[in-house]
Structures are given as structure tokens and as C-alpha cells.
Coordinates of C-alpha atoms in Angstrom, one line a residue:
X45 CA -102.1 -30.0 82.9
X46 CA -100.1 -32.1 80.5
X47 CA -102.2 -33.4 77.6
X48 CA -100.7 -36.7 76.6
X49 CA -102.7 -37.1 73.3
X50 CA -101.9 -33.6 72.2
X51 CA -98.2 -34.0 72.9
X52 CA -98.0 -37.4 71.1
X53 CA -98.8 -35.4 67.9
X54 CA -95.7 -33.3 68.4
X55 CA -93.3 -36.2 68.6
X56 CA -90.5 -36.1 65.9
X57 CA -89.6 -39.1 63.8
X58 CA -85.9 -38.8 64.7
X59 CA -83.8 -40.9 67.1
X60 CA -83.8 -39.9 70.7
X61 CA -84.5 -40.7 74.4
X62 CA -87.9 -40.4 76.2
X63 CA -88.7 -40.2 79.9
X64 CA -92.0 -41.2 81.3
X65 CA -93.0 -39.4 84.5
X66 CA -95.6 -40.0 87.2
X67 CA -98.0 -37.4 88.7
X68 CA -95.3 -36.1 91.1
X69 CA -92.9 -35.5 88.2
X70 CA -90.6 -38.4 89.1
X71 CA -89.0 -40.2 86.1
X72 CA -90.3 -43.8 86.2
X73 CA -88.9 -45.1 82.9
X74 CA -86.2 -44.1 80.4
X75 CA -86.1 -45.5 76.9
X76 CA -84.5 -44.9 73.6
X77 CA -86.0 -45.1 70.1
X78 CA -84.9 -44.9 66.4
X79 CA -88.2 -43.0 65.9
X80 CA -89.5 -41.2 69.0
X81 CA -92.9 -40.8 67.3
X82 CA -93.4 -44.5 66.6
X83 CA -92.0 -45.8 69.9
X84 CA -93.7 -43.5 72.4
X85 CA -97.1 -43.8 70.8
X86 CA -97.0 -47.6 71.3
X87 CA -97.4 -47.1 75.0
X88 CA -100.7 -45.3 74.6
X89 CA -102.4 -47.7 72.2
X90 CA -104.2 -51.0 73.0
X91 CA -102.8 -52.7 76.1
X92 CA -103.9 -56.2 75.1
X93 CA -100.4 -57.1 73.8
X94 CA -98.5 -55.6 76.7
X95 CA -97.1 -57.7 79.6
X96 CA -98.3 -56.9 83.1
X97 CA -95.4 -54.7 84.1
X98 CA -95.7 -52.5 81.1
X99 CA -99.4 -52.1 81.7
X100 CA -98.7 -51.2 85.3
X101 CA -96.1 -48.6 84.2
X102 CA -98.5 -47.0 81.6
X103 CA -101.1 -46.6 84.3
X104 CA -98.7 -44.4 86.2
X105 CA -97.6 -42.2 83.3
X106 CA -98.8 -38.6 83.8
X107 CA -96.5 -36.9 81.3
X108 CA -93.4 -37.6 79.2
X109 CA -90.3 -35.7 77.9
X110 CA -88.0 -36.5 75.1
X111 CA -84.5 -35.5 73.9
X112 CA -83.6 -35.8 70.2
X113 CA -80.3 -37.3 69.2
X114 CA -78.2 -37.4 66.1
X115 CA -77.9 -41.2 65.9
X116 CA -79.0 -44.4 67.5
X117 CA -75.6 -44.8 69.3
X118 CA -75.9 -41.3 70.7
X119 CA -79.4 -42.2 72.0
X120 CA -78.0 -45.4 73.4
X121 CA -75.3 -43.6 75.4
X122 CA -77.7 -40.9 76.6
X123 CA -80.3 -43.5 77.7
X124 CA -77.6 -45.2 79.7
X125 CA -76.5 -42.0 81.5
X126 CA -80.1 -41.0 82.3
X127 CA -80.9 -44.4 83.8
X128 CA -77.9 -44.1 86.1
X129 CA -79.0 -40.5 87.0
X130 CA -82.7 -41.1 87.7
X131 CA -82.7 -44.9 88.6
X132 CA -86.3 -45.2 87.3
X133 CA -88.7 -47.7 88.9
X134 CA -89.4 -49.6 85.7
X135 CA -85.9 -49.9 84.3
X136 CA -83.6 -52.8 85.0
X137 CA -81.2 -51.6 87.8
X138 CA -78.8 -53.0 90.3
X139 CA -81.0 -53.4 93.4
X140 CA -78.5 -52.1 95.9
X141 CA -76.9 -48.8 95.1
X142 CA -73.5 -49.7 96.5
X143 CA -70.3 -49.6 94.4
X144 CA -68.6 -53.0 94.5
X145 CA -65.0 -53.0 95.5
X146 CA -62.0 -53.7 93.3
X147 CA -58.4 -54.4 94.1
X148 CA -56.1 -51.8 92.5
X149 CA -52.4 -52.1 91.8
X150 CA -51.1 -48.6 91.2
X151 CA -48.6 -49.6 88.5
X152 CA -49.1 -46.5 86.3
X153 CA -49.9 -43.7 88.8
X154 CA -47.1 -44.4 91.4
X155 CA -43.4 -45.1 91.1
X156 CA -43.6 -47.5 94.0
X157 CA -47.0 -49.3 93.3
X158 CA -49.3 -50.2 96.1
X159 CA -52.1 -52.9 96.4
X160 CA -55.2 -51.3 97.7
X161 CA -59.0 -51.7 97.9
X162 CA -61.0 -49.2 95.9
X163 CA -64.5 -48.5 94.8
X164 CA -63.5 -45.9 92.2
X165 CA -62.2 -46.8 88.8
X166 CA -60.0 -44.3 87.0
X167 CA -58.6 -44.4 83.5
X168 CA -55.0 -43.9 84.4
X169 CA -53.4 -47.2 83.4
X170 CA -53.5 -48.8 86.9
X171 CA -54.5 -52.4 87.1
X172 CA -57.9 -53.4 88.5
X173 CA -59.2 -56.8 89.6
X174 CA -62.8 -57.4 90.4
X175 CA -65.5 -56.2 91.1
X176 CA -66.1 -58.4 94.1
X177 CA -69.3 -58.5 96.2
X178 CA -67.4 -60.1 99.2
X179 CA -65.7 -57.1 100.8
X180 CA -64.1 -59.4 103.5
X181 CA -62.3 -61.5 100.8
X182 CA -61.0 -58.3 99.2
X183 CA -59.7 -57.0 102.5
X184 CA -58.1 -60.4 103.2
X185 CA -56.4 -60.6 99.8
X186 CA -55.0 -57.0 100.1
X187 CA -53.7 -57.8 103.6
X188 CA -52.2 -61.1 102.5
X189 CA -50.3 -59.5 99.5
X190 CA -49.1 -56.5 101.5
X191 CA -48.0 -58.8 104.4
X192 CA -46.3 -61.5 102.3
X193 CA -44.4 -59.1 99.9
X194 CA -44.0 -56.3 102.4
X195 CA -45.4 -53.7 100.0
X196 CA -45.5 -50.0 100.7
X197 CA -48.8 -49.0 102.3
X198 CA -48.4 -45.2 102.6
X199 CA -49.2 -42.9 99.6
X200 CA -45.9 -41.0 99.7
X201 CA -43.9 -41.3 96.4
X202 CA -40.9 -39.0 96.9
X203 CA -38.5 -39.4 99.9
X204 CA -36.1 -36.6 100.5
X205 CA -33.1 -36.9 102.8
X206 CA -34.1 -37.4 106.4
X207 CA -37.6 -38.7 105.5
X208 CA -39.0 -40.4 108.6
X209 CA -40.5 -43.9 108.2
X210 CA -44.1 -44.4 109.3
X211 CA -45.4 -46.8 111.9
X212 CA -45.7 -49.7 109.4
X213 CA -41.9 -49.7 109.1
X214 CA -41.3 -49.7 112.9
X215 CA -43.7 -52.6 113.5
X216 CA -42.2 -54.7 110.7
X217 CA -45.1 -54.4 108.2
X218 CA -43.0 -52.6 105.5
X219 CA -39.3 -52.8 104.6
X220 CA -39.1 -49.0 104.4
X221 CA -38.9 -48.0 100.8
X222 CA -38.5 -44.5 102.0
X223 CA -35.2 -45.4 103.8
X224 CA -33.6 -46.5 100.5
X225 CA -33.0 -50.1 101.9
X226 CA -34.9 -51.6 98.9
X227 CA -34.1 -50.7 95.3
X228 CA -37.0 -49.9 93.0
X229 CA -36.2 -52.8 90.7
X230 CA -36.4 -55.3 93.6
X231 CA -39.6 -53.7 94.8
X232 CA -41.2 -53.9 91.3
X233 CA -40.4 -57.7 91.3
X234 CA -42.5 -58.0 94.4
X235 CA -45.3 -56.1 92.8
X236 CA -45.2 -58.5 89.8
X237 CA -45.5 -61.4 92.1
X238 CA -48.6 -59.9 93.7
X239 CA -50.0 -59.3 90.2
X240 CA -49.4 -62.9 89.3
X241 CA -51.5 -64.1 92.3
X242 CA -54.3 -61.7 91.4
X243 CA -54.3 -63.0 87.9
X244 CA -54.8 -66.5 89.2
X245 CA -51.2 -67.8 89.3
X246 CA -51.2 -68.9 92.9
X247 CA -48.4 -71.5 92.8
X248 CA -45.6 -68.9 93.0
X249 CA -47.0 -67.4 96.1
X250 CA -47.6 -70.7 97.9
X251 CA -44.1 -72.0 97.0
X252 CA -42.6 -68.8 98.4
X253 CA -44.6 -69.1 101.6
X254 CA -43.6 -72.7 102.1
X255 CA -40.0 -71.8 101.6
X256 CA -40.1 -68.9 104.1
X257 CA -42.0 -71.0 106.6
X258 CA -39.4 -73.8 106.4
X259 CA -36.5 -71.2 106.7
X260 CA -38.1 -69.6 109.8
X261 CA -38.7 -73.0 111.4
X262 CA -35.1 -74.2 110.8
X263 CA -33.9 -70.9 112.4
X264 CA -36.2 -71.8 115.4
X265 CA -38.2 -68.6 114.8
X266 CA -41.5 -70.3 115.4
X267 CA -43.5 -67.1 115.7
X268 CA -42.4 -66.1 112.2
X269 CA -43.0 -69.6 110.9
X270 CA -46.5 -69.5 112.3
X271 CA -47.1 -66.2 110.5
X272 CA -46.1 -67.7 107.2
X273 CA -48.3 -70.8 108.0
X274 CA -51.3 -68.5 108.4
X275 CA -50.4 -66.6 105.2
X276 CA -50.2 -70.0 103.4
X277 CA -53.6 -71.1 104.7
X278 CA -55.2 -67.8 103.6
X279 CA -53.6 -68.0 100.1
X280 CA -54.9 -71.6 99.7
X281 CA -58.3 -70.6 100.8
X282 CA -58.5 -67.6 98.4
X283 CA -57.2 -69.9 95.6
X284 CA -59.7 -72.7 96.2
X285 CA -62.2 -71.5 93.7
X286 CA -59.7 -71.0 90.9
X287 CA -60.2 -73.8 88.3
X288 CA -58.3 -74.0 85.0
X289 CA -61.0 -74.2 82.3
X290 CA -59.3 -72.9 79.1
X291 CA -56.0 -73.6 77.3
X292 CA -55.7 -70.1 76.0
X293 CA -55.1 -67.1 78.3
X294 CA -58.2 -64.9 77.9
X295 CA -60.3 -62.5 80.0
X296 CA -63.9 -63.5 79.8
X297 CA -67.0 -62.8 82.0
X298 CA -69.9 -65.3 81.8
X299 CA -73.1 -63.4 82.6
X300 CA -76.3 -65.3 83.4
X301 CA -79.7 -64.6 84.8
X302 CA -80.5 -66.4 88.0
X303 CA -84.2 -66.1 88.4
X304 CA -86.1 -62.8 88.1
X305 CA -84.1 -60.7 90.6
X306 CA -80.4 -61.7 90.3
X307 CA -77.5 -61.8 87.9
X308 CA -74.5 -64.1 88.3
X309 CA -71.1 -63.3 86.8
X310 CA -68.2 -65.8 86.5
X311 CA -64.8 -64.2 86.1
X312 CA -62.2 -65.9 83.9
X313 CA -58.8 -64.2 83.9
X314 CA -55.9 -65.5 81.9
X315 CA -57.9 -68.6 81.1
X316 CA -58.6 -69.5 84.8
X317 CA -62.0 -69.2 86.5
X318 CA -61.1 -67.0 89.5
X319 CA -64.4 -66.1 91.0
X320 CA -68.2 -65.9 91.0
X321 CA -70.3 -63.0 92.1
X322 CA -74.1 -62.5 92.3
X323 CA -75.8 -59.1 92.0
X324 CA -79.4 -58.3 93.0
X325 CA -81.2 -56.3 90.3
X326 CA -84.5 -54.4 90.1
X327 CA -86.4 -56.0 87.2
X328 CA -87.7 -53.6 84.6
X329 CA -90.8 -53.5 82.4
X330 CA -89.9 -56.7 80.7
X331 CA -89.7 -60.3 81.9
X332 CA -87.1 -61.4 79.4
X333 CA -84.0 -63.0 81.0
X334 CA -81.7 -62.1 78.1
X335 CA -82.9 -58.4 78.2
X336 CA -82.0 -58.3 81.9
X337 CA -78.6 -59.7 81.1
X338 CA -78.1 -57.1 78.4
X339 CA -79.1 -54.2 80.6
X340 CA -76.9 -55.5 83.4
X341 CA -73.9 -55.6 81.0
X342 CA -74.6 -52.2 79.7
X343 CA -75.2 -50.5 83.1
X344 CA -72.7 -52.4 85.3
X345 CA -69.8 -52.5 82.9
X346 CA -70.6 -49.1 81.4
X347 CA -69.4 -47.4 84.6
X348 CA -66.0 -49.2 84.5
X349 CA -62.7 -48.0 82.9
X350 CA -61.9 -51.5 81.7
X351 CA -63.3 -55.0 81.4
X352 CA -63.1 -58.4 79.7
X353 CA -62.5 -58.9 76.0
X354 CA -65.6 -61.1 75.7
X355 CA -68.9 -61.8 77.4
X356 CA -70.5 -65.3 77.3
X357 CA -74.3 -65.5 77.6
X358 CA -76.8 -68.3 77.3
X359 CA -79.1 -66.3 75.0
X360 CA -78.1 -63.3 72.9
X361 CA -79.6 -59.9 74.2
X362 CA -81.6 -58.0 71.7
X363 CA -79.1 -55.2 71.5
X364 CA -75.9 -57.2 71.9
X365 CA -74.2 -55.6 68.9
X366 CA -75.0 -52.1 70.2
X367 CA -73.8 -52.9 73.7
X368 CA -70.6 -54.4 72.4
X369 CA -69.9 -51.4 70.2
X370 CA -70.6 -49.1 73.2
X371 CA -68.1 -51.0 75.5
X372 CA -65.6 -51.2 72.7
X373 CA -65.7 -47.4 72.3
X374 CA -65.6 -46.9 76.0
X375 CA -62.6 -49.2 76.6
X376 CA -60.7 -48.4 73.4
X377 CA -60.5 -52.0 72.2
X378 CA -62.8 -54.7 70.7
X379 CA -65.3 -56.3 73.0
X380 CA -67.7 -59.1 72.0
X381 CA -70.8 -60.7 73.3
X382 CA -71.3 -64.4 72.3
X383 CA -73.3 -67.5 72.8
X384 CA -70.7 -70.3 72.3
X385 CA -71.9 -73.4 70.4
X386 CA -68.9 -75.7 70.8
X387 CA -65.4 -76.1 72.3
X388 CA -64.0 -75.0 75.6
X389 CA -66.1 -71.8 75.7
X390 CA -69.2 -73.9 75.5
X391 CA -67.8 -76.1 78.2
X392 CA -67.2 -73.0 80.4
X393 CA -70.7 -71.8 79.8
X394 CA -72.2 -75.2 80.6
X395 CA -70.2 -75.3 83.8
X396 CA -71.5 -71.8 84.8
X397 CA -75.1 -72.7 83.9
X398 CA -74.9 -75.8 86.1
X399 CA -73.6 -73.8 89.0
X400 CA -76.4 -71.2 88.5
X401 CA -79.0 -73.9 88.4
X402 CA -78.0 -75.0 91.9
X403 CA -77.9 -71.4 93.1
X404 CA -81.4 -70.4 91.9
X405 CA -83.3 -72.3 94.6
X406 CA -81.1 -70.8 97.3
X407 CA -81.4 -67.3 95.9
X408 CA -85.1 -67.6 95.4
X409 CA -85.5 -68.8 99.0
X410 CA -83.4 -66.0 100.3
X411 CA -85.5 -63.5 98.3
X412 CA -88.7 -65.1 99.5
X413 CA -87.6 -64.7 103.1
X414 CA -86.6 -61.1 102.5
X415 CA -89.9 -60.3 100.8
X416 CA -91.8 -61.8 103.8
X417 CA -89.8 -59.8 106.3
X418 CA -90.3 -56.6 104.2
X419 CA -94.0 -57.3 104.0
X420 CA -94.4 -57.9 107.7
X421 CA -92.3 -54.8 108.5
X422 CA -94.3 -52.7 106.0
X423 CA -97.6 -53.7 107.6
X424 CA -96.3 -52.9 111.1
X425 CA -95.1 -49.5 109.9
X426 CA -98.4 -48.9 108.1
X427 CA -100.3 -49.7 111.3
X428 CA -98.3 -47.1 113.2
X429 CA -98.7 -44.5 110.5
X430 CA -102.4 -45.2 110.5
X431 CA -102.5 -44.4 114.2
X432 CA -100.6 -41.2 113.4
X433 CA -103.2 -40.1 110.8
X434 CA -102.3 -41.9 107.6
X435 CA -105.5 -42.9 105.8
X436 CA -104.2 -44.7 102.7
X437 CA -104.6 -48.5 102.7
X438 CA -101.6 -50.7 102.8
X439 CA -100.5 -51.7 99.2
X440 CA -97.3 -53.6 99.9
X441 CA -95.1 -50.4 100.1
X442 CA -91.5 -50.3 101.1
X443 CA -91.8 -47.2 103.2
X444 CA -89.3 -44.4 102.9
X445 CA -88.4 -43.2 106.4
X446 CA -86.1 -40.3 107.2
X447 CA -84.5 -40.2 110.7
X448 CA -82.9 -37.2 112.3
X449 CA -80.5 -36.7 115.3
X450 CA -78.5 -33.8 116.7
X451 CA -74.9 -34.0 118.1
X452 CA -72.8 -31.5 120.0
X453 CA -70.5 -31.0 122.9
X454 CA -72.0 -28.5 125.3
X455 CA -73.4 -26.6 122.4
X456 CA -70.1 -26.5 120.5
X457 CA -69.9 -27.7 116.9
X458 CA -73.6 -28.6 116.8
X459 CA -74.5 -30.7 113.8
X460 CA -77.4 -32.7 112.5
X461 CA -77.6 -36.0 110.7
X462 CA -80.3 -37.3 108.4
X463 CA -80.4 -41.0 107.3
X464 CA -82.9 -42.7 105.0
X465 CA -84.3 -46.2 105.2
X466 CA -86.3 -47.7 102.3
X467 CA -88.0 -50.8 103.6
X468 CA -85.6 -52.4 106.1
X469 CA -82.4 -51.2 104.3
X470 CA -80.4 -47.9 104.6
X471 CA -80.2 -45.8 101.4
X472 CA -76.8 -44.2 102.1
X473 CA -76.7 -42.1 98.9
X474 CA -79.6 -40.1 100.5
X475 CA -77.9 -39.4 103.8
X476 CA -77.4 -35.7 104.5
X477 CA -75.4 -33.7 107.1
X478 CA -76.2 -30.2 108.5
X479 CA -73.9 -27.8 110.4
X480 CA -76.3 -25.9 112.6
X481 CA -75.8 -22.1 112.0
X482 CA -78.5 -20.2 113.9
X483 CA -78.5 -21.8 117.4
X484 CA -76.2 -20.8 120.3
X485 CA -75.6 -23.3 123.0
X486 CA -77.0 -26.8 123.6
X487 CA -80.6 -26.4 122.3
X488 CA -81.6 -29.6 120.7
X489 CA -85.2 -28.5 119.9
X490 CA -84.1 -25.3 118.1
X491 CA -81.3 -27.2 116.3
X492 CA -83.7 -29.9 115.2
X493 CA -86.1 -27.2 113.9
X494 CA -83.3 -25.6 111.9
X495 CA -82.3 -28.9 110.3
X496 CA -85.9 -29.9 109.4
X497 CA -86.6 -26.4 108.0
X498 CA -83.6 -26.3 105.8
X499 CA -84.3 -29.9 104.5
X500 CA -87.9 -29.1 103.4
X501 CA -87.2 -25.5 102.2
X502 CA -84.6 -26.9 99.9
X503 CA -87.1 -29.4 98.7
X504 CA -89.7 -26.7 98.0
X505 CA -87.0 -24.7 96.1
X506 CA -86.5 -27.7 93.8
X507 CA -83.2 -29.0 95.1
X508 CA -82.9 -32.5 93.6
X509 CA -80.9 -33.8 96.6
X510 CA -84.1 -33.3 98.7
X511 CA -86.7 -33.8 96.1
X512 CA -88.1 -37.2 97.3
X513 CA -90.7 -36.9 99.9
X514 CA -90.5 -39.3 102.9
X515 CA -93.5 -41.4 104.1
X516 CA -92.6 -40.3 107.7
X517 CA -90.0 -38.6 109.8
X518 CA -88.4 -40.5 112.7
X519 CA -87.0 -38.0 115.3
X520 CA -84.5 -39.1 117.9
X521 CA -86.4 -37.9 121.0
X522 CA -89.8 -37.7 122.7
X523 CA -92.7 -35.3 122.9
X524 CA -90.6 -32.2 123.0
X525 CA -88.8 -33.0 119.8
X526 CA -92.0 -34.0 118.1
X527 CA -93.7 -30.7 119.1
X528 CA -90.7 -28.7 117.8
X529 CA -90.7 -30.5 114.5
X530 CA -94.5 -30.1 114.1
X531 CA -94.1 -26.4 114.4
X532 CA -91.8 -26.3 111.4
X533 CA -93.9 -28.7 109.3
X534 CA -97.1 -26.7 110.0
X535 CA -95.3 -23.4 109.1
X536 CA -94.1 -25.0 105.8
X537 CA -97.6 -26.5 105.2
X538 CA -96.1 -30.0 104.7
X539 CA -98.2 -33.0 105.6
X540 CA -95.8 -35.8 106.7
X541 CA -96.3 -37.9 109.8
X542 CA -93.7 -37.1 112.6
X543 CA -92.8 -39.9 115.0
X544 CA -90.5 -39.6 118.0
X545 CA -88.3 -42.5 119.0
X546 CA -88.4 -42.3 122.8
X547 CA -85.6 -44.1 124.6
X548 CA -85.4 -45.9 127.9
X549 CA -82.7 -45.4 130.6
X550 CA -80.4 -47.7 128.6
X551 CA -80.7 -45.4 125.6
X552 CA -82.7 -48.0 123.6
X553 CA -85.9 -47.1 121.7
X554 CA -88.8 -48.2 123.9
X555 CA -91.8 -46.5 122.2
X556 CA -93.0 -44.3 119.3
X557 CA -94.5 -40.9 120.1
X558 CA -96.7 -38.9 117.8
X559 CA -99.3 -36.0 117.9
X560 CA -102.8 -36.5 116.6
X561 CA -105.6 -34.0 117.1
X562 CA -103.6 -31.9 119.5
X563 CA -102.8 -34.8 121.8
X564 CA -99.7 -36.9 122.2
X565 CA -99.9 -40.7 121.9
X566 CA -97.4 -43.4 122.6
X567 CA -97.0 -46.9 121.3
X568 CA -94.7 -49.2 123.3
X569 CA -92.6 -51.4 121.1
X570 CA -92.3 -54.5 123.4
X571 CA -95.2 -56.1 121.6
X572 CA -93.7 -55.4 118.1
X573 CA -90.3 -57.2 118.1
X574 CA -89.7 -56.7 114.3
X575 CA -90.5 -53.0 114.5
X576 CA -88.5 -52.8 117.7
X577 CA -85.4 -54.2 116.0
X578 CA -85.9 -52.0 112.9
X579 CA -86.3 -48.8 114.9
X580 CA -83.3 -49.8 117.0
X581 CA -81.2 -50.1 113.9
X582 CA -82.5 -46.8 112.5
X583 CA -81.8 -45.0 115.8
X584 CA -78.3 -46.4 116.1
X585 CA -77.5 -45.5 112.4
X586 CA -78.7 -41.9 112.7
X587 CA -76.8 -41.5 116.0
X588 CA -73.7 -42.9 114.5
X589 CA -73.9 -40.7 111.4
X590 CA -74.5 -37.5 113.4
X591 CA -71.8 -38.1 115.9
X592 CA -69.3 -39.1 113.2
X593 CA -69.8 -35.7 111.6
X594 CA -69.5 -33.9 114.9
X595 CA -66.2 -35.7 115.7
X596 CA -64.8 -34.8 112.3
X597 CA -65.5 -31.1 112.9
X598 CA -64.1 -31.3 116.4
X599 CA -61.0 -33.1 115.1
X600 CA -60.4 -30.4 112.5
X601 CA -60.7 -27.7 115.2
X602 CA -58.3 -29.4 117.6
X603 CA -55.7 -29.9 114.9
X604 CA -55.0 -26.2 115.3
X605 CA -51.3 -25.6 116.0
X606 CA -49.4 -22.6 117.3
X607 CA -47.8 -22.5 113.8
X608 CA -51.2 -21.5 112.4
X609 CA -50.8 -18.2 114.1
X610 CA -47.8 -17.3 112.1
X611 CA -48.5 -15.1 109.1
X612 CA -47.9 -16.9 105.8
X613 CA -47.9 -20.4 107.3
X614 CA -50.9 -22.4 106.2
X615 CA -51.8 -26.0 106.9
X616 CA -49.6 -27.3 104.1
X617 CA -46.5 -25.5 105.3
X618 CA -47.3 -26.2 108.9
X619 CA -47.3 -30.0 108.2
X620 CA -44.1 -29.8 106.1
X621 CA -42.4 -28.1 109.1
X622 CA -43.6 -30.6 111.6
X623 CA -42.7 -33.5 109.4
X624 CA -39.2 -32.1 108.9
X625 CA -38.4 -31.2 112.5
X626 CA -40.7 -33.5 114.5
X627 CA -42.0 -30.9 117.0
X628 CA -42.6 -27.2 117.5
X629 CA -39.8 -27.1 120.0
X630 CA -37.3 -28.2 117.3
X631 CA -38.7 -25.6 114.9
X632 CA -38.1 -22.9 117.6
X633 CA -34.4 -24.0 117.8
X634 CA -33.8 -24.0 114.0
X635 CA -32.0 -21.1 112.3
X636 CA -33.2 -19.4 109.2
X637 CA -31.1 -21.6 106.8
X638 CA -32.4 -24.8 108.3
X639 CA -36.0 -23.5 108.0
X640 CA -35.5 -22.7 104.4
X641 CA -34.4 -26.2 103.6
X642 CA -38.0 -27.3 104.2
X643 CA -40.0 -27.6 101.0
X644 CA -42.2 -24.5 100.4
X645 CA -40.6 -22.4 103.2
X646 CA -39.4 -19.1 101.7
X647 CA -37.0 -16.6 103.3
X648 CA -39.9 -14.4 104.4
X649 CA -41.6 -17.4 105.9
X650 CA -38.4 -18.3 107.9
X651 CA -38.1 -14.7 109.1
X652 CA -41.8 -14.7 110.2
X653 CA -41.3 -17.9 112.1
X654 CA -38.2 -16.7 113.9
X655 CA -39.8 -13.3 114.6
X656 CA -42.9 -15.0 116.0
X657 CA -41.1 -17.3 118.4
X658 CA -38.7 -14.5 119.5
X659 CA -41.6 -12.2 120.3
X660 CA -43.5 -15.0 122.2
X661 CA -40.5 -15.7 124.4
X662 CA -40.2 -12.1 125.6
X663 CA -41.1 -11.4 129.3
X664 CA -44.7 -10.7 129.8
X665 CA -45.8 -12.4 126.6
X666 CA -48.1 -15.4 127.2

């Protein structure tokens, strides 16, 4: 057993990072210190001066670990990385684990740049705009720019002679850069126009659209004129929020706390306010708004390859200088955090604070409604789990439920899917897929047993991907599935409630089934509308996830071509041949010299292809 008092005596006085853990060994808080000895000891002294959240955290600390560092900055960076890794309960975190989308213009990585949506930032010189919380607006903006400027949508960068244009060219969505009809210089001018719009300079685009609409109308091409009219409306709608607020072109983010559980960011690009986004956060062991803002800047922007040159805040975070140094080092240029006192930056901050003030009531009302729904759902889940043998009283938990389903086609390509819901929301980072290995034919019970066994055996072996224990298992099926899973759980000596989601004739969840005391029980869901909706969403999600994996495996298998049977021809060479000739029949007709003109096809490959098709055409060969 870990002796806290004894281990406190061993703490060094050097800089470092410490990790508090609960009785299950889960990291619940990560912190840094100039002196580990002084900082960690403070948690275990008098609690009178601690705020409520810190006292609550200390009550759950069963042990701690620490890592010594060479400097305060080294500890700062390590702490940031460990918070992202463990997502501790008592640190400030982004509430939802999704990665917000950006718009990327591939100006550095591609000779013919594209405008695309991405959730991954790379340090390769490409231009990024965002992040945005409104995915629909991102999709609309990408479609608008690609449609108006007829930008290339495919990823191909080199176009050899005879390159065949894709569908976008044939349906008029692309001018066919691959055909050589558009010079690179002319194409790059279009890209610059798209960049100008993304930077907030919308006038050039709207004038272009008005001109094209008028030209199409005068030519009596009303269909095309209507298209440009729709583009114009979309451009104006996307530009509505853009307000000029500064005389000097600067990139600034205004970061403000909006109540306890939200951060609002205003984006200024080239001196123009181009957008506002709100982010839900998990509050940490401190109630200080400026600390929440500081932690948000550090964690949110610390995962990005670039960012603004300056952050404006209403109150200076305690570690503002350290955060600014960290981001400056990360982005390779000076970055500042400031509280403006006068001038246009102060006017910008005041404008943002007024907006946030009007937002807070709406955000708080939304959070209140969400908390009430979560509370009601939590109580209903607790009542069901109590019937299934759970004895612990309800303490406002957001239950962690794991749902499982099997998918196959007549026993072929059998797979399993596991999805996770925490409270009412899916936790997609915890989804897992299983390719069933030991079962022949369509045997759902045995397949489910293999999946459950592998999931919990990996947990018992310490696999971090399966470490977190669920509050209950939701199995897509009735008594038979529940019985099959119980056999595995009993063999592994794991005590987790198992609930079957029994369906009606319309394939909707009608009841929950469980085993208690050797007997099976059933609870109809008609009297529990909230639980009925929740379980319907869970069942639909796990079914979708399992069948998507099954289809991907089936698609890979059906992509097999007769060319795969030729020695020396792998998937890459097969695709090159099909792209060059268009069909297997044309490949059969080609002579050796024609085959060798295809990238990657050697003389021996060409001879193998001709030999294969010659042999397959002989009488008696099928």
C-alpha cells in the first residue's frame, strides 16, 4: 500500500511534474512545480484554505508520482503533454474531445493547391484558417470557394500524357488542371483570390460573382446565373459577421471566460473580426476565470502548428509569460498575451466582452438544461442497474456504458464493434473494432464471446486502450446474448452488469434484459421515454459502427482483380495499369512496349502479364 506521508519525505526540491492518482490508479490531476517538495506537500496540509474543488480532489488521492525536470519551462511542457495524455478529472480540459475543423489551403505541399477541410494541423507551410466549431459553415465555405474558382479537388499533383480527368471535370466542377487547359500561373491567381476571402477580404469575391451573374444573365443562361446568385448569397451570409475593427492588419485572438464551463474566442485576421467560437471546458481544481483562460490557451493552441501573434484577455493569467514563451518557441516567432488599457485593442476587447455578456445567460441556460437531462438519464440508468444488482447509491454519476454488436454476411468477414457513451454522449476516442478470428460461420453468440473476452483480457494485461472499466455492458440482443456474455464475465471473474437490448419486430429497442440470481428479467422501455431514446441512439450507433467496419472489409475483399493473380503485380502496379488502359480487356491487347510505358512496370512485369493472359486464353483453361 502506498504510504503518502512516507513518500512526501522523499520528494526532491527540484523542478518537475507530479501526478495524483485515485485508488484505481487513474491519474486525476497533473501539476508542475518549481520545487516538487514544497508544492506536493501543500496538498496534504491543513485544508482550511483550500477551495471546495481542491478539497474534493485531495479526498480522492491514493498515491502520487513525480518526474523531475531540468528547468521550469521543461516542467511546463511536460505538464502540458501529460494533461493531453491522461485528461485528468481535476485539470482544466476541453469538455468534448473532438478536434475542431480548419480550412487548409495546400500552398506549400502541393504545386496546384487545394482548399480542403481538415482536423489535422501539420507544420509544412500550408495555410490554415480556424479552428471553427460550426462544421456546416466550414463545409459551405469550402464548397463555395471550390465552386466559384473551380479549384482542383483531387489530390493528384503530376499529370502524365494521357491522364484521364476525374468525374469533377466531366460534370463541370473543375476546369481540368490535369488536361493542361489552365496554366499554373492562372490557377495560382484563383488560389490567391480564395485566400483573400478566407482572410476576410470578401469584396473581391462578391464583385466577381455579381459580374459573372450579370454576364450569364445577358447570355440568357439563366441556370448559370441562378448558380452565381446562390454563390453570392452564400458569400454574403458567410461575410456577415466580418466587421472591421482595427486600422492595422494584425492576427489577434480575444479569449474570454463565459461562465464556469465555457471559453469564447473572437478571431481577428488582418485587422478584421472574422468569427466567434465557443468551447465547452471541464473546469479544474480552481474557480479562477483567468486561470481557465490561461489553461485553455496553453492546451488548445499548444496542439496547433501556428496561431495569432497576440492574445487579448480581460485579466492576465498567472502564468501568462510562461505560456507566451511556450507558444513563441512552438511557432518560431514572438507571441504575446496582453490586457489592453487603451486604443483600438481596448475597443476590440470591450466589444468582445459585451458580446460575451449577452451570451452567458444563453450558455448557462443551455448548460442547465443539459445538466437536468443528464441527471434524469443518470437516475434512470441507476434504477435499471439497481435492478440488475448494483448496490451503490446514486451520486450524480455520468455513467460509462459500453455497447457491443456483431456484423457479418452469412458468417463471412465477421466483425464486432464496441462503442462508448459517457452520460448521454458518445466518446468516440474509446470506440474499438474487432475482427473475429476463432468462429466459423454465422454464430453471433460465440462471436460476441470472443469480442468480450479479448476486450477484458487486454484490460487485465494492462492495455491502456482498455484500462477504463465500464459501469455496464449493453449487448445488442436478448437472453441468449446476455447468457453468452455472462459466461465470459464469470470465467474472467469480472463483476460488471450485463444488459441486453432486446428489439421488437421493427428492429427498435423495446426492453432491457438482464440476469439476476440465475433468472432473467425484462424491463419494457415504453414507460421510460428518456431511457428509450438514449438506448435507441446507443443501439443505432453501435450497429452503424459494426456494419461500417464489416463493409470496409468486404469492400477490400471485392476489390480483388484478375491482375492480382499475376506474379509481381501488387495493388499499386495493378492500379497504375488500370488507370493507364482503362480496363483489363485493354491490358490484354497491349504489347510489351506499351505495358512498359506505365510507371513502375518493368520488362519482367510486362512479360509476366503477357504470359498470364496467353495461358488463360488457351483451350481448357478457365
